[in-house]
C-alpha cells in the first residue's frame, strides 16, 4: 500500500502538485490519495497485472459529470502539436 502518512505530509508541506507512485493496487487506494489531495497517481503495475481496471479507476478519480479527456483538450495543451 502507499505510504499515506508520508504523502499527506508532502501535500501539507508544499503547494506543488504531488504524484503518488508505488503500492497503488486498489480503487480504495485511489480514493484515499484523492482525499489527501494528490494531483495524480502512477498505477502501471496494477493495470498490467489486472489488479485495477482503467475504466473503473478513472471513474473513481474523475469529478462527477466529467469524462476523461485526451491530450488535445488538456488545460495545459495549446491544441496544436509540439514543435
mmCIF file with all atom_site columns, C-alpha atoms in Angstrom:
data_model
loop_
_atom_site.group_PDB
_atom_site.id
_atom_site.type_symbol
_atom_site.label_atom_id
_atom_site.label_alt_id
_atom_site.label_comp_id
_atom_site.label_asym_id
_atom_site.label_entity_id
_atom_site.label_seq_id
_atom_site.pdbx_PDB_ins_code
_atom_site.Cartn_x
_atom_site.Cartn_y
_atom_site.Cartn_z
_atom_site.occupancy
_atom_site.B_iso_or_equiv
_atom_site.pdbx_formal_charge
_atom_site.auth_seq_id
_atom_site.auth_comp_id
_atom_site.auth_asym_id
_atom_site.auth_atom_id
_atom_site.pdbx_PDB_model_num
ATOM 1  C CA . UNK A 1 1  ? 0.000   0.000  0.000   1.00 0.00 ? 1  UNK A CA 1
ATOM 2  C CA . UNK A 1 2  ? 1.110   3.587  -0.494  1.00 0.00 ? 2  UNK A CA 1
ATOM 3  C CA . UNK A 1 3  ? 2.656   5.390  2.455   1.00 0.00 ? 3  UNK A CA 1
ATOM 4  C CA . UNK A 1 4  ? -0.396  7.570  3.090   1.00 0.00 ? 4  UNK A CA 1
ATOM 5  C CA . UNK A 1 5  ? 1.169   9.264  6.116   1.00 0.00 ? 5  UNK A CA 1
ATOM 6  C CA . UNK A 1 6  ? 4.212   10.460 4.152   1.00 0.00 ? 6  UNK A CA 1
ATOM 7  C CA . UNK A 1 7  ? 2.052   11.505 1.213   1.00 0.00 ? 7  UNK A CA 1
ATOM 8  C CA . UNK A 1 8  ? -0.212  13.541 3.497   1.00 0.00 ? 8  UNK A CA 1
ATOM 9  C CA . UNK A 1 9  ? 2.871   15.277 4.916   1.00 0.00 ? 9  UNK A CA 1
ATOM 10 C CA . UNK A 1 10 ? 4.135   16.143 1.421   1.00 0.00 ? 10 UNK A CA 1
ATOM 11 C CA . UNK A 1 11 ? 0.749   17.521 0.368   1.00 0.00 ? 11 UNK A CA 1
ATOM 12 C CA . UNK A 1 12 ? 0.606   19.644 3.532   1.00 0.00 ? 12 UNK A CA 1
ATOM 13 C CA . UNK A 1 13 ? 4.215   20.834 3.158   1.00 0.00 ? 13 UNK A CA 1
ATOM 14 C CA . UNK A 1 14 ? 4.141   22.081 -0.431  1.00 0.00 ? 14 UNK A CA 1
ATOM 15 C CA . UNK A 1 15 ? 1.786   23.706 -2.881  1.00 0.00 ? 15 UNK A CA 1
ATOM 16 C CA . UNK A 1 16 ? 3.442   21.793 -5.717  1.00 0.00 ? 16 UNK A CA 1
ATOM 17 C CA . UNK A 1 17 ? 1.394   19.011 -7.319  1.00 0.00 ? 17 UNK A CA 1
ATOM 18 C CA . UNK A 1 18 ? 2.146   15.605 -5.807  1.00 0.00 ? 18 UNK A CA 1
ATOM 19 C CA . UNK A 1 19 ? 2.106   12.479 -7.982  1.00 0.00 ? 19 UNK A CA 1
ATOM 20 C CA . UNK A 1 20 ? 1.887   9.296  -5.902  1.00 0.00 ? 20 UNK A CA 1
ATOM 21 C CA . UNK A 1 21 ? 3.691   6.175  -7.043  1.00 0.00 ? 21 UNK A CA 1
ATOM 22 C CA . UNK A 1 22 ? 4.316   2.767  -5.550  1.00 0.00 ? 22 UNK A CA 1
ATOM 23 C CA . UNK A 1 23 ? 1.990   0.281  -3.939  1.00 0.00 ? 23 UNK A CA 1
ATOM 24 C CA . UNK A 1 24 ? -1.208  1.593  -5.516  1.00 0.00 ? 24 UNK A CA 1
ATOM 25 C CA . UNK A 1 25 ? -3.225  -1.548 -6.127  1.00 0.00 ? 25 UNK A CA 1
ATOM 26 C CA . UNK A 1 26 ? -6.884  -0.841 -5.422  1.00 0.00 ? 26 UNK A CA 1
ATOM 27 C CA . UNK A 1 27 ? -9.699  1.604  -6.010  1.00 0.00 ? 27 UNK A CA 1
ATOM 28 C CA . UNK A 1 28 ? -9.645  2.336  -2.286  1.00 0.00 ? 28 UNK A CA 1
ATOM 29 C CA . UNK A 1 29 ? -6.013  3.425  -2.572  1.00 0.00 ? 29 UNK A CA 1
ATOM 30 C CA . UNK A 1 30 ? -7.017  5.851  -5.337  1.00 0.00 ? 30 UNK A CA 1
ATOM 31 C CA . UNK A 1 31 ? -9.903  7.194  -3.259  1.00 0.00 ? 31 UNK A CA 1
ATOM 32 C CA . UNK A 1 32 ? -7.604  7.803  -0.284  1.00 0.00 ? 32 UNK A CA 1
ATOM 33 C CA . UNK A 1 33 ? -4.976  9.508  -2.449  1.00 0.00 ? 33 UNK A CA 1
ATOM 34 C CA . UNK A 1 34 ? -7.630  11.769 -3.924  1.00 0.00 ? 34 UNK A CA 1
ATOM 35 C CA . UNK A 1 35 ? -8.920  12.560 -0.431  1.00 0.00 ? 35 UNK A CA 1
ATOM 36 C CA . UNK A 1 36 ? -5.381  13.516 0.595   1.00 0.00 ? 36 UNK A CA 1
ATOM 37 C CA . UNK A 1 37 ? -5.182  15.934 -2.331  1.00 0.00 ? 37 UNK A CA 1
ATOM 38 C CA . UNK A 1 38 ? -2.647  14.338 -4.646  1.00 0.00 ? 38 UNK A CA 1
ATOM 39 C CA . UNK A 1 39 ? -2.620  15.562 -8.240  1.00 0.00 ? 39 UNK A CA 1
ATOM 40 C CA . UNK A 1 40 ? -2.168  12.128 -9.790  1.00 0.00 ? 40 UNK A CA 1
ATOM 41 C CA . UNK A 1 41 ? -1.133  8.526  -9.301  1.00 0.00 ? 41 UNK A CA 1
ATOM 42 C CA . UNK A 1 42 ? 1.048   6.112  -11.229 1.00 0.00 ? 42 UNK A CA 1
ATOM 43 C CA . UNK A 1 43 ? -0.643  2.722  -11.334 1.00 0.00 ? 43 UNK A CA 1
ATOM 44 C CA . UNK A 1 44 ? 1.327   0.934  -14.048 1.00 0.00 ? 44 UNK A CA 1
ATOM 45 C CA . UNK A 1 45 ? 1.829   -2.449 -12.427 1.00 0.00 ? 45 UNK A CA 1
ATOM 46 C CA . UNK A 1 46 ? -1.712  -2.551 -11.035 1.00 0.00 ? 46 UNK A CA 1
ATOM 47 C CA . UNK A 1 47 ? -3.062  -2.060 -14.560 1.00 0.00 ? 47 UNK A CA 1
ATOM 48 C CA . UNK A 1 48 ? -0.625  -4.562 -16.067 1.00 0.00 ? 48 UNK A CA 1
ATOM 49 C CA . UNK A 1 49 ? -1.485  -7.305 -13.562 1.00 0.00 ? 49 UNK A CA 1
ATOM 50 C CA . UNK A 1 50 ? -5.218  -6.618 -13.704 1.00 0.00 ? 50 UNK A CA 1
ATOM 51 C CA . UNK A 1 51 ? -5.466  -5.501 -10.061 1.00 0.00 ? 51 UNK A CA 1
ATOM 52 C CA . UNK A 1 52 ? -7.063  -2.284 -11.355 1.00 0.00 ? 52 UNK A CA 1
ATOM 53 C CA . UNK A 1 53 ? -9.363  -1.748 -14.303 1.00 0.00 ? 53 UNK A CA 1
ATOM 54 C CA . UNK A 1 54 ? -8.561  1.537  -16.071 1.00 0.00 ? 54 UNK A CA 1
ATOM 55 C CA . UNK A 1 55 ? -12.193 2.471  -16.666 1.00 0.00 ? 55 UNK A CA 1
ATOM 56 C CA . UNK A 1 56 ? -13.115 1.831  -13.027 1.00 0.00 ? 56 UNK A CA 1
ATOM 57 C CA . UNK A 1 57 ? -10.039 3.708  -11.797 1.00 0.00 ? 57 UNK A CA 1
ATOM 58 C CA . UNK A 1 58 ? -10.866 6.744  -13.938 1.00 0.00 ? 58 UNK A CA 1
ATOM 59 C CA . UNK A 1 59 ? -14.440 6.602  -12.680 1.00 0.00 ? 59 UNK A CA 1
ATOM 60 C CA . UNK A 1 60 ? -13.197 6.819  -9.105  1.00 0.00 ? 60 UNK A CA 1
ATOM 61 C CA . UNK A 1 61 ? -10.969 9.851  -9.633  1.00 0.00 ? 61 UNK A CA 1
ATOM 62 C CA . UNK A 1 62 ? -12.941 11.856 -12.214 1.00 0.00 ? 62 UNK A CA 1
ATOM 63 C CA . UNK A 1 63 ? -15.151 14.614 -10.850 1.00 0.00 ? 63 UNK A CA 1
ATOM 64 C CA . UNK A 1 64 ? -18.829 13.725 -11.208 1.00 0.00 ? 64 UNK A CA 1
ATOM 65 C CA . UNK A 1 65 ? -20.246 14.823 -14.558 1.00 0.00 ? 65 UNK A CA 1
ATOM 66 C CA . UNK A 1 66 ? -16.889 14.885 -16.348 1.00 0.00 ? 66 UNK A CA 1
ATOM 67 C CA . UNK A 1 67 ? -15.304 12.382 -18.644 1.00 0.00 ? 67 UNK A CA 1
ATOM 68 C CA . UNK A 1 68 ? -11.663 11.540 -19.238 1.00 0.00 ? 68 UNK A CA 1
ATOM 69 C CA . UNK A 1 69 ? -10.208 13.886 -21.814 1.00 0.00 ? 69 UNK A CA 1
ATOM 70 C CA . UNK A 1 70 ? -7.426  13.400 -24.278 1.00 0.00 ? 70 UNK A CA 1
ATOM 71 C CA . UNK A 1 71 ? -4.288  15.494 -24.526 1.00 0.00 ? 71 UNK A CA 1
ATOM 72 C CA . UNK A 1 72 ? -5.820  17.918 -27.033 1.00 0.00 ? 72 UNK A CA 1
ATOM 73 C CA . UNK A 1 73 ? -8.407  19.087 -24.516 1.00 0.00 ? 73 UNK A CA 1
ATOM 74 C CA . UNK A 1 74 ? -5.985  19.338 -21.606 1.00 0.00 ? 74 UNK A CA 1
ATOM 75 C CA . UNK A 1 75 ? -5.869  22.746 -19.924 1.00 0.00 ? 75 UNK A CA 1
ATOM 76 C CA . UNK A 1 76 ? -2.094  22.662 -20.474 1.00 0.00 ? 76 UNK A CA 1
ATOM 77 C CA . UNK A 1 77 ? -2.347  21.958 -24.189 1.00 0.00 ? 77 UNK A CA 1
ATOM 78 C CA . UNK A 1 78 ? -2.483  24.595 -26.855 1.00 0.00 ? 78 UNK A CA 1
ATOM 79 C CA . UNK A 1 79 ? -4.373  22.206 -29.127 1.00 0.00 ? 79 UNK A CA 1
ATOM 80 C CA . UNK A 1 80 ? -1.525  22.211 -31.643 1.00 0.00 ? 80 UNK A CA 1
ATOM 81 C CA . UNK A 1 81 ? 1.304   19.708 -31.941 1.00 0.00 ? 81 UNK A CA 1
ATOM 82 C CA . UNK A 1 82 ? 4.540   20.385 -30.086 1.00 0.00 ? 82 UNK A CA 1
ATOM 83 C CA . UNK A 1 83 ? 7.363   21.679 -32.225 1.00 0.00 ? 83 UNK A CA 1
#
